[in-house]
Tab-separated table of C-alpha atoms in Angstrom:
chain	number	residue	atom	x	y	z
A	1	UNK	CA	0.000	0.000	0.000
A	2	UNK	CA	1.483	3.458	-1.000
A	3	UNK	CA	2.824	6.176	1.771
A	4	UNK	CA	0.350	9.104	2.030
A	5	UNK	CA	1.865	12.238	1.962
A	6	UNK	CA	-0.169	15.739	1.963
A	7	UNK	CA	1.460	18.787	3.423
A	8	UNK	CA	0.790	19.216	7.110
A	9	UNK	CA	-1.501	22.081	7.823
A	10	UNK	CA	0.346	25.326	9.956
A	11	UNK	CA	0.679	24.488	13.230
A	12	UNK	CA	-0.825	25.917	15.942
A	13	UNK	CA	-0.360	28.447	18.508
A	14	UNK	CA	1.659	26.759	21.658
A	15	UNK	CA	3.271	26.931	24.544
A	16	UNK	CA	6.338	25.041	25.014
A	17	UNK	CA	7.565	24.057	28.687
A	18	UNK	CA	10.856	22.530	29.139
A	19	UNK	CA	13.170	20.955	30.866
A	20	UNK	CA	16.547	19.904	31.911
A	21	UNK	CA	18.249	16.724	32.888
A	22	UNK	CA	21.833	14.681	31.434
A	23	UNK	CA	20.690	16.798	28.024
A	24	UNK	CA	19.479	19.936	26.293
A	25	UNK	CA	16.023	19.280	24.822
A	26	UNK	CA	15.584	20.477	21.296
A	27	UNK	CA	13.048	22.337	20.733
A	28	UNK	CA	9.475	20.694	19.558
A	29	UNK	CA	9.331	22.576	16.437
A	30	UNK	CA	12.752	20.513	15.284
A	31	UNK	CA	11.851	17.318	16.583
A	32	UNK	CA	11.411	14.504	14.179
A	33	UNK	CA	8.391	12.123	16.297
A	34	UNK	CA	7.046	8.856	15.225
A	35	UNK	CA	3.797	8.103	16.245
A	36	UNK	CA	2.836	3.846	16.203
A	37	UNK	CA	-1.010	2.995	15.814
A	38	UNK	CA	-1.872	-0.725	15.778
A	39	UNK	CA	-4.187	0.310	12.560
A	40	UNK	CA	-6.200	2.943	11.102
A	41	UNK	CA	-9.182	1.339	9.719
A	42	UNK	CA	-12.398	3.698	11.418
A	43	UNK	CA	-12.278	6.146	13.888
A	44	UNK	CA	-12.821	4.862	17.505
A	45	UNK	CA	-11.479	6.075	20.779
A	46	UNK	CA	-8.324	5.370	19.572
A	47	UNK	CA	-7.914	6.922	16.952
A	48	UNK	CA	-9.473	10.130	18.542
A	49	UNK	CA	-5.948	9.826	20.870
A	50	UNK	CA	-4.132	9.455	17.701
A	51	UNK	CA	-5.689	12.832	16.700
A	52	UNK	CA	-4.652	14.795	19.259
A	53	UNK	CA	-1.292	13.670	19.516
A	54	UNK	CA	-1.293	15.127	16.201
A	55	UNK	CA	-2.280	18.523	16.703
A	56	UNK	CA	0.507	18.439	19.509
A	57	UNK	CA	2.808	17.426	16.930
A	58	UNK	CA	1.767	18.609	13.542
A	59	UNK	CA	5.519	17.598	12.190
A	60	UNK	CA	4.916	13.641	13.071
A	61	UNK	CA	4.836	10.497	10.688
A	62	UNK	CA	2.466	7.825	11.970
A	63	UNK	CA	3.465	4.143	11.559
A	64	UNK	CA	0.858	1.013	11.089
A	65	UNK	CA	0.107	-1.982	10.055
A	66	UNK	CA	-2.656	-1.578	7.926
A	67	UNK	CA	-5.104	1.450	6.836
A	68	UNK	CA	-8.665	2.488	5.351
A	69	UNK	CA	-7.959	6.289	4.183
A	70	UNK	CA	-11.610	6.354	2.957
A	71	UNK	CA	-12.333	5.814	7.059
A	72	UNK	CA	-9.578	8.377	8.460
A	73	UNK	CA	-10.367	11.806	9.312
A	74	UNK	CA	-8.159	14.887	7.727
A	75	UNK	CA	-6.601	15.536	10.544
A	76	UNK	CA	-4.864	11.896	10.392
A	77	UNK	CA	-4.398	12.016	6.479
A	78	UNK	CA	-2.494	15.417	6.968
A	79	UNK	CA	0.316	13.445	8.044
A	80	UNK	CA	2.423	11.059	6.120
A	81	UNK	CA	0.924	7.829	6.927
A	82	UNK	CA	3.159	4.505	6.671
A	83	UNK	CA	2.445	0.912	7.106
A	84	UNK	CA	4.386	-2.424	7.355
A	85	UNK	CA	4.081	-5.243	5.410
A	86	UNK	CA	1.014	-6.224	6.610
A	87	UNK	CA	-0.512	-3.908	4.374
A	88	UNK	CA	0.458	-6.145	1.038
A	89	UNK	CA	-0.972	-9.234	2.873
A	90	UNK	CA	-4.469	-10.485	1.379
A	91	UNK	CA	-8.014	-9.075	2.122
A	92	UNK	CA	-6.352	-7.186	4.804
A	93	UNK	CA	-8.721	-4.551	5.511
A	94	UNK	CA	-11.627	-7.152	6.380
A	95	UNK	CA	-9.482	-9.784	8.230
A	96	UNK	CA	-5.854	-7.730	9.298
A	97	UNK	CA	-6.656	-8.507	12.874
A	98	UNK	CA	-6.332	-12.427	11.711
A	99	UNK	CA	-2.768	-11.181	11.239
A	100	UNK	CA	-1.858	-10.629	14.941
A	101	UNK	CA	0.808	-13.472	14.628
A	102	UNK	CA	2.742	-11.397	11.808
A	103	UNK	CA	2.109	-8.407	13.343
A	104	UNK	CA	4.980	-8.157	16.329
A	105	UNK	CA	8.156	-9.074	13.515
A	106	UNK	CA	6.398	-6.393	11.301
A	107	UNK	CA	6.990	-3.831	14.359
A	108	UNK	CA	10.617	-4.742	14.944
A	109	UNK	CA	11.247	-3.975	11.005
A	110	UNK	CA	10.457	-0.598	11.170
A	111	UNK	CA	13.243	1.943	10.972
A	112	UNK	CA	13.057	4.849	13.099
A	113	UNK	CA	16.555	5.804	12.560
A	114	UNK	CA	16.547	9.743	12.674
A	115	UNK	CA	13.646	10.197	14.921
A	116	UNK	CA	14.062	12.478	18.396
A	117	UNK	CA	10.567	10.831	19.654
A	118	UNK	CA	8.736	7.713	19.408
A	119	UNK	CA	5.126	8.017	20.989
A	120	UNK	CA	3.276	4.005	20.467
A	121	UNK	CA	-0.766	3.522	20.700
A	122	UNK	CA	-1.311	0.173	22.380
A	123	UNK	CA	-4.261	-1.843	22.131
A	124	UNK	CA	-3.494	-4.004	19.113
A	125	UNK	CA	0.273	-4.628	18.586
A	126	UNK	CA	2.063	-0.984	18.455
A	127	UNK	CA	4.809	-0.692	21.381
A	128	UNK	CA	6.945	-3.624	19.819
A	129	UNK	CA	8.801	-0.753	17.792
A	130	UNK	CA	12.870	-0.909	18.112
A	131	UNK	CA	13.639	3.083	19.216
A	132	UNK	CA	16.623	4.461	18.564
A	133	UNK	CA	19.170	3.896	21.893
A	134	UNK	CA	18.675	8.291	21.661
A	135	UNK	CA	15.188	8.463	21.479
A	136	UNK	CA	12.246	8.339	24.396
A	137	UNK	CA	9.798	6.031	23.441
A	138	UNK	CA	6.099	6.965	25.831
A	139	UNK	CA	3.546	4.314	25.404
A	140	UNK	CA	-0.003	5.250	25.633
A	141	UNK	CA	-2.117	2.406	26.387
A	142	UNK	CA	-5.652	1.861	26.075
A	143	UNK	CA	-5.454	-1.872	26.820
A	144	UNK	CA	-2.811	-4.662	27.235
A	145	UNK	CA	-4.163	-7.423	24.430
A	146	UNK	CA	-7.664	-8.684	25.811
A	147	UNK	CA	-7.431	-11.681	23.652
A	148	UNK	CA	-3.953	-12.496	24.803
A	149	UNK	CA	-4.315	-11.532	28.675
A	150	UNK	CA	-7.850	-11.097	30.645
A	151	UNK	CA	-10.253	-11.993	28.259
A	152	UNK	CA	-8.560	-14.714	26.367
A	153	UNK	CA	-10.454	-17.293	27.377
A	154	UNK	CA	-13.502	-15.343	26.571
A	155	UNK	CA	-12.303	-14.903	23.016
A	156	UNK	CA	-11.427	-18.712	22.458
A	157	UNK	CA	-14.839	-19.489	23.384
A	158	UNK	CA	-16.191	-17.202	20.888
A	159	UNK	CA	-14.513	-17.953	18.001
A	160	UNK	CA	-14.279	-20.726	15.120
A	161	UNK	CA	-13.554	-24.315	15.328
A	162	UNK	CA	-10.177	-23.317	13.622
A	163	UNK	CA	-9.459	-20.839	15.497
A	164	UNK	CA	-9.322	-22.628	19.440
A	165	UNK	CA	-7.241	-24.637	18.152
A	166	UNK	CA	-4.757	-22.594	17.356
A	167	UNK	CA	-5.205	-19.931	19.793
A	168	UNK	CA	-3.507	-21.858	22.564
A	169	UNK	CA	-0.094	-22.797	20.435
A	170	UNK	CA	-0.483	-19.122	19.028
A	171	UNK	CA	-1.185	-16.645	22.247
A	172	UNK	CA	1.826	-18.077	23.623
A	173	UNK	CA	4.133	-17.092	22.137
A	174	UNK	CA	2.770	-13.714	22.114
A	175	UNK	CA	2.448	-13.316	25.051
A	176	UNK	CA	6.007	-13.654	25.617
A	177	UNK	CA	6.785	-11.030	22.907
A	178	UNK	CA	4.455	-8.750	24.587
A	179	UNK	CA	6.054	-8.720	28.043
A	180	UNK	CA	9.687	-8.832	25.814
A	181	UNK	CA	8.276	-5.525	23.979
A	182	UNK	CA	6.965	-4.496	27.012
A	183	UNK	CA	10.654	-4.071	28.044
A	184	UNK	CA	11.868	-1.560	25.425
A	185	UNK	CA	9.329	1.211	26.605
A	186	UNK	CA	10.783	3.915	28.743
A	187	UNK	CA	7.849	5.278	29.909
A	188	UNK	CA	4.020	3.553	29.958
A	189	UNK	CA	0.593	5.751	30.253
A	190	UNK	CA	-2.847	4.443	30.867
A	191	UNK	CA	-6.120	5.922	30.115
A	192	UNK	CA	-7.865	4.338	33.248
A	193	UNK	CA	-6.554	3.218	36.694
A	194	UNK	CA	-8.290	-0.184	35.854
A	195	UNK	CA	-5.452	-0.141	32.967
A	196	UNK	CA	-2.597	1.110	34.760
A	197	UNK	CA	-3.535	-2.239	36.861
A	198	UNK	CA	-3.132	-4.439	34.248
A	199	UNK	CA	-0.387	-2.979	32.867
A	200	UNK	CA	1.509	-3.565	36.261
A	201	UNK	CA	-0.236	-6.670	36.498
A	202	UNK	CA	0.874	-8.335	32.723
A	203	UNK	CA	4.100	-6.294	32.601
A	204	UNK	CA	5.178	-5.556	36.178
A	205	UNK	CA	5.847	-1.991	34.970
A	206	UNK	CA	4.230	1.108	36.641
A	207	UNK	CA	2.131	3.625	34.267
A	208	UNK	CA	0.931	6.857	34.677
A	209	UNK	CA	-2.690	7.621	34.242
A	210	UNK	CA	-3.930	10.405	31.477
A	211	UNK	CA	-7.915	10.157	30.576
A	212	UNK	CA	-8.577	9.682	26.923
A	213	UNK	CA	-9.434	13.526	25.302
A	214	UNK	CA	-13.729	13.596	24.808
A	215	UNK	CA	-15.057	16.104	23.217
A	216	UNK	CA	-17.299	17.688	25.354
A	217	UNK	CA	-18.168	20.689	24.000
A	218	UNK	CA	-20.040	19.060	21.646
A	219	UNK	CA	-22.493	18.131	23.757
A	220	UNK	CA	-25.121	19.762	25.880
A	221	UNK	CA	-28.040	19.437	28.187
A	222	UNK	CA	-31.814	19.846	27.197
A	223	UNK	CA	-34.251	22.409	28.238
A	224	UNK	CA	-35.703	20.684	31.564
A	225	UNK	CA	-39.608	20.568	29.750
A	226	UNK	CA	-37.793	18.054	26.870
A	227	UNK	CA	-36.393	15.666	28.906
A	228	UNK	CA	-37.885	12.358	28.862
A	229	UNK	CA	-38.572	9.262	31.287
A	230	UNK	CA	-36.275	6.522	29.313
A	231	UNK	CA	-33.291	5.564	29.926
A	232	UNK	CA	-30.596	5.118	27.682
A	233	UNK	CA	-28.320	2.242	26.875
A	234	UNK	CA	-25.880	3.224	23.618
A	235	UNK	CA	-22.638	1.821	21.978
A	236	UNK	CA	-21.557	-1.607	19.853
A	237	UNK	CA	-24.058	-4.320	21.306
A	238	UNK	CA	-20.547	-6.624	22.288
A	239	UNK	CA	-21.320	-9.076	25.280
A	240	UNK	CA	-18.802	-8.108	27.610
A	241	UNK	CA	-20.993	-4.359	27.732
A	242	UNK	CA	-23.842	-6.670	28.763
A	243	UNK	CA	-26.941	-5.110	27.074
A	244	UNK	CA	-28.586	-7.864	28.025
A	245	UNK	CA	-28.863	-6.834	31.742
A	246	UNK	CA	-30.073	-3.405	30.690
A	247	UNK	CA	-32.742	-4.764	28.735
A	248	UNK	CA	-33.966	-7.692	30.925
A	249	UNK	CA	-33.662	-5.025	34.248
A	250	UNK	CA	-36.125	-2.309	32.813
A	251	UNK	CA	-38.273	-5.390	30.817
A	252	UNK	CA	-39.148	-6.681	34.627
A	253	UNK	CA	-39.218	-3.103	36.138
A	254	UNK	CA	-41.777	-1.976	33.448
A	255	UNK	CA	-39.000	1.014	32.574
A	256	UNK	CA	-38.509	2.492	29.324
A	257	UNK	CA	-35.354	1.966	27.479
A	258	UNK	CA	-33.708	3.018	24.347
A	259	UNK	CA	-31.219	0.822	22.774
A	260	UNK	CA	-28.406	2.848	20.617
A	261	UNK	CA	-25.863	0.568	18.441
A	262	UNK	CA	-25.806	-2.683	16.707
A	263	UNK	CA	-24.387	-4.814	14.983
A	264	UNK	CA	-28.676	-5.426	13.701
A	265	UNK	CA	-28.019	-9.465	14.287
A	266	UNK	CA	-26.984	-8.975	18.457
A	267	UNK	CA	-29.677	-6.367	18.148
A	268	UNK	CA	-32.698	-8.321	17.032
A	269	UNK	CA	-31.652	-11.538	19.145
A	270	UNK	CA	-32.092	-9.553	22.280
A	271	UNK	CA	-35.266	-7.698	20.740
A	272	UNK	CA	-37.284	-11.180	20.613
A	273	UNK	CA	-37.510	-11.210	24.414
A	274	UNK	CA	-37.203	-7.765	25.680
A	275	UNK	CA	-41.025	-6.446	26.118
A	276	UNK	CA	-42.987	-3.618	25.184
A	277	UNK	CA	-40.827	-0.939	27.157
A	278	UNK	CA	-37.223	-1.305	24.848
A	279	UNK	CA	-37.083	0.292	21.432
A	280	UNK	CA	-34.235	-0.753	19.336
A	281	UNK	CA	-32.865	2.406	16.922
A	282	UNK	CA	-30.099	0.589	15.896
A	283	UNK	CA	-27.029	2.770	14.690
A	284	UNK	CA	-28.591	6.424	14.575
A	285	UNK	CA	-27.243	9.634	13.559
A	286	UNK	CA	-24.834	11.816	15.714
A	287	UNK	CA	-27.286	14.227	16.142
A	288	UNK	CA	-30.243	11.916	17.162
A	289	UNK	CA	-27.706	10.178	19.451
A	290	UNK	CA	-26.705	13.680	21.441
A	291	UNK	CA	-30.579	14.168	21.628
A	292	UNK	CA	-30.853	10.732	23.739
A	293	UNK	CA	-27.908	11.422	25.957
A	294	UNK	CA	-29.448	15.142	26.540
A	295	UNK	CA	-33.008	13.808	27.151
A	296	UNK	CA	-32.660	10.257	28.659
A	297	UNK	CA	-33.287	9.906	32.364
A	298	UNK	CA	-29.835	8.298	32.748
A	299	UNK	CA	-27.522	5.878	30.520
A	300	UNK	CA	-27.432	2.397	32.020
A	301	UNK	CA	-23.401	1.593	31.544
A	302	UNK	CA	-23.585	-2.338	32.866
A	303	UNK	CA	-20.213	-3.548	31.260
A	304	UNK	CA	-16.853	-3.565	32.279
A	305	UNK	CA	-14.795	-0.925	30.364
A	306	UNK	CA	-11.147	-0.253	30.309
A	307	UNK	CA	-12.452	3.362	30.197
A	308	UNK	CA	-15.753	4.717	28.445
A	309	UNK	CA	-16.017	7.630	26.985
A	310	UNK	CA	-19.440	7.235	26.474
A	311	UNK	CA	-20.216	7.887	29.973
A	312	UNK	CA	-18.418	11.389	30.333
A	313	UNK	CA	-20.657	12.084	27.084
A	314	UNK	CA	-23.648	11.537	28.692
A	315	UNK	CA	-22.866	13.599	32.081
A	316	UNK	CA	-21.108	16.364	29.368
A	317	UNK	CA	-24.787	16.329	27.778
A	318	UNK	CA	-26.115	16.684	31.974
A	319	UNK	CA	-27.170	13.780	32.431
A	320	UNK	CA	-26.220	11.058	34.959
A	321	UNK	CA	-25.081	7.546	34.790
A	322	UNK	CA	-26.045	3.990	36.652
A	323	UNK	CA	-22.146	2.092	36.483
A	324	UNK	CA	-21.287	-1.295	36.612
A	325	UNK	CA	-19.046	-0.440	39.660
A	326	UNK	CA	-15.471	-1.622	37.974
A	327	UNK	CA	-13.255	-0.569	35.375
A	328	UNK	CA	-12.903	2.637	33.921
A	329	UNK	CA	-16.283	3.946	35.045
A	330	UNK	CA	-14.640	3.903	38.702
A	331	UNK	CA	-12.160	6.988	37.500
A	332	UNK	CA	-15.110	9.004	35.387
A	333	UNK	CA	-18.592	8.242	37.569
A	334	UNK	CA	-18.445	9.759	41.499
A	335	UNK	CA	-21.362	7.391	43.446
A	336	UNK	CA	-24.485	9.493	44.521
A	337	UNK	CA	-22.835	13.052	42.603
A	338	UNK	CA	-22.802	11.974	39.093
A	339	UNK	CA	-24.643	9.167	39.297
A	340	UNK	CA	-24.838	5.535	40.665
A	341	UNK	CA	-22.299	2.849	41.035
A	342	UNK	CA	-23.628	-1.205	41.298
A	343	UNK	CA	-21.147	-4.114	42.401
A	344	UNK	CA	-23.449	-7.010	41.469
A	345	UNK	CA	-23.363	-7.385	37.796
A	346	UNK	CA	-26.311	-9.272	37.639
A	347	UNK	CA	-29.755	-8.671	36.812
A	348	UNK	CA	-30.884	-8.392	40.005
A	349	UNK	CA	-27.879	-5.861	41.090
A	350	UNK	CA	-29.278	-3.646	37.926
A	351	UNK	CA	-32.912	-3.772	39.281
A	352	UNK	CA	-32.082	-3.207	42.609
A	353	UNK	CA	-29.204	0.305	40.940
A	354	UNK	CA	-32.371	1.626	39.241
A	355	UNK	CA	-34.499	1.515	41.970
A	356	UNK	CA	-32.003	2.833	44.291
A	357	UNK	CA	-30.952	5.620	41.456
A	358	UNK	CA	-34.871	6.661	41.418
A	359	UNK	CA	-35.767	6.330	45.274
A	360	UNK	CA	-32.929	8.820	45.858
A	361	UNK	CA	-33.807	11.181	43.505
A	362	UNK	CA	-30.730	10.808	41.379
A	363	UNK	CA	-32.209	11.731	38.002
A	364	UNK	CA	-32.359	14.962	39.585
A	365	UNK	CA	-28.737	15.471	39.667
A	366	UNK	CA	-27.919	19.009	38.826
A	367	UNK	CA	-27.045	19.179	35.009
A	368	UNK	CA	-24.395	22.031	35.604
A	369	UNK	CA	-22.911	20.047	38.273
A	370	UNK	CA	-22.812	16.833	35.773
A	371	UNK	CA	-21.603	19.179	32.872
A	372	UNK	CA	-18.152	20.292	34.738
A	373	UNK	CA	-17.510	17.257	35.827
A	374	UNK	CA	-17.015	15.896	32.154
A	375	UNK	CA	-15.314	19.345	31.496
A	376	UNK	CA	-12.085	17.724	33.509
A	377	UNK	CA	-11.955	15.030	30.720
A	378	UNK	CA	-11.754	16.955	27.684
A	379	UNK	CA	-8.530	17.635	25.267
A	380	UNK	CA	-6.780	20.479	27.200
A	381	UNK	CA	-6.153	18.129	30.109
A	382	UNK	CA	-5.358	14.960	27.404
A	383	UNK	CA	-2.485	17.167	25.929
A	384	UNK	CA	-1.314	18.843	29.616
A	385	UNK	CA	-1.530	14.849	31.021
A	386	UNK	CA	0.900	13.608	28.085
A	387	UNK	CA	3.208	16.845	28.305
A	388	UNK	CA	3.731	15.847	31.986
A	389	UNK	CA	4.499	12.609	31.191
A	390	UNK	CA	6.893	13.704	28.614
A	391	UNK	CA	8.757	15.946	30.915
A	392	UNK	CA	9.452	13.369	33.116
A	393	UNK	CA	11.125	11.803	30.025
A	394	UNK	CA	13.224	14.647	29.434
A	395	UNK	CA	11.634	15.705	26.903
A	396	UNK	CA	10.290	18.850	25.436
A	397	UNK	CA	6.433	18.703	24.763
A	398	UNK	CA	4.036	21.417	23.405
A	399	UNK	CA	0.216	22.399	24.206
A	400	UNK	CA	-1.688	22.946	21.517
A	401	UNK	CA	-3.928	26.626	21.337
A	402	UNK	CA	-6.770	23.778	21.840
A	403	UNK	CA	-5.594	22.467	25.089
């Protein structure tokens, strides 16, 4: 697949902060930075990271292993994009993640000779990257492997006869590459405490913790005479978010709820059984979507996340939230201020979270209050978060005029 190469749009106004250890820092403007994305094939929560690390550095290349430009937003095709050999390999935009085994010797072939910074997007296979001995490499991570680590077994069961049987023989061996790779990274990051734990938990290295930038100002509440009595369950309809417990919770309470997301097969499976109180929109528009989160009485969030930015959405758009008690909802939702946090993950725990979250008068939460909460998870602190992180590194960082 060919580079893509476009002229990088002006950058913008910064500051620069520096600092001083065993060497002078050159100044951001000069520096030559490598950014490593497992792949570019949609924008996700990922790649929204990816964006803002490149309106910090407008100047970067980005390295993957495969990508969709039709997908990719201008901000991530105004850099020169590169991929590994992954790229050439067959139908690799519909099955590149059935590449994973390729994927870590692809890494180590890169050549960052030249480059002052190397900054690595982990979820997929991205830190594996061989640095120069002169340059800081900062990992951001989202999540260590699921399928390889916490939720392998999860995966196995899920997938073709083919492939448990060679997921065992396979994960293996990376999973020693991963805690190998896991070596050559001076300095990890973690969008979640729940993260930074696993990190020190599959890699015995310590992380620092910088929330994922959401973009809150583009939401906002309703006018108190539109909102509505439903409640609100949105995102992909995977099992580990558990729809199923928000639908089969409010089909026994007799609550209305409005399903966002698909894909349409997950969707109409749990349709058959879930009563006259669910509607099912299936994948909606942005705007209809920001009218839900504005209007709904609260978004049901029953999964385990690593983080979820759909959460800080909904309490950016004033409205509260009803948390599986675990995972990244612990760092974003505050128990009985910006909502309600459950421990049994069950449907029983959810009946028993909605009743609680309406006999206390939670869906009377105070949308200002809700609204500045999310405000502390929005770009400006992303870009201040990695700067810090980067000074600890040695190395100068800028803020960007939208941080």
């Amino acid at each position: 697949m060919p580079d893509h190469m476009t002229t990088p749009p002006a950058p913008m106004s910064t500051e620069t902060v520096l600092v001083s250890r065993s060497r002078v820092p050159r100044r951001s403007q000069d520096m030559r930075v490598a950014l490593i994305h497992y792949w570019l094939v949609g924008m996700r929560g990922g790649e929204k990271v990816l964006e803002s690390l490149c309106r910090m550095f407008p100047q970067a290349d980005i390295y993957t292993h495969v990508v969709a430009p039709e997908k990719l937003s201008k901000t991530l095709l105004d850099h020169q994009i590169r991929t590994t050999f992954v790229a050439n390999l067959p139908f690799v935009n519909r099955f590149y993640q059935k590449y994973l085994p390729f994927m870590p010797r692809a890494l180590e072939q890169i050549d960052l000779t030249g480059y002052d910074l190397v900054i690595s997007s982990e979820s997929g296979p991205a830190k594996g990257v061989i640095a120069p001995p002169e340059a800081p490499h900062l990992c951001y991570c989202h999540s260590p492997m699921r399928y390889l680590w916490d939720q392998y077994h999860t995966y196995r069961d899920g997938a073709g006869r083919l492939t448990r049987m060679l997921m065992p023989h396979i994960a293996h061996s990376l999973r020693q590459w991963d805690v190998t790779s896991a070596a050559r990274v001076d300095r990890f990051v973690a969008n979640s405490g729940h993260v930074a734990a696993r990190i020190n938990k599959y890699w015995r290295r310590d992380a620092g913790i910088v929330y994922p930038p959401v973009a809150v100002a583009d939401f906002a509440p309703a006018a108190p005479e539109d909102l509505g009595d439903f409640y609100l369950w949105a995102g992909e309809l995977a099992p580990y978010k558990r729809p199923d417990l928000a639908v089969e919770a409010c089909r026994r309470l007799g609550k209305k709820l409005v399903v966002i997301g698909g894909p349409d097969k997950t969707r109409q499976v749990l349709a058959a059984n879930a009563g006259d109180t669910v509607t099912f929109l299936g994948h909606v528009p942005f705007a209809v979507l920001k009218q839900h989160m504005a209007r709904c009485k609260a978004l049901i969030f029953p999964g385990e996340e690593d983080f979820g930015i759909i959460p800080v959405e909904v309490m950016a758009s004033g409205r509260p939230v009803i948390a599986y008690g675990r995972g990244g909802a612990l760092d974003s939702v505050i128990d009985g201020e910006t909502g309600l946090l459950f421990r049994d993950q069950s449907i029983d725990g959810l009946t028993a979270a909605i009743q609680r979250f309406e006999s206390e008068g939670l869906d009377r939460l105070d949308p200002k209050a809700l609204v500045q909460h999310a405000a502390g998870f929005d770009e400006g602190n992303f870009q201040r978060g990695i700067v810090r992180e980067l000074l600890d590194l040695g190395v100068e960082a800028p803020v960007t005029a939208t941080g």
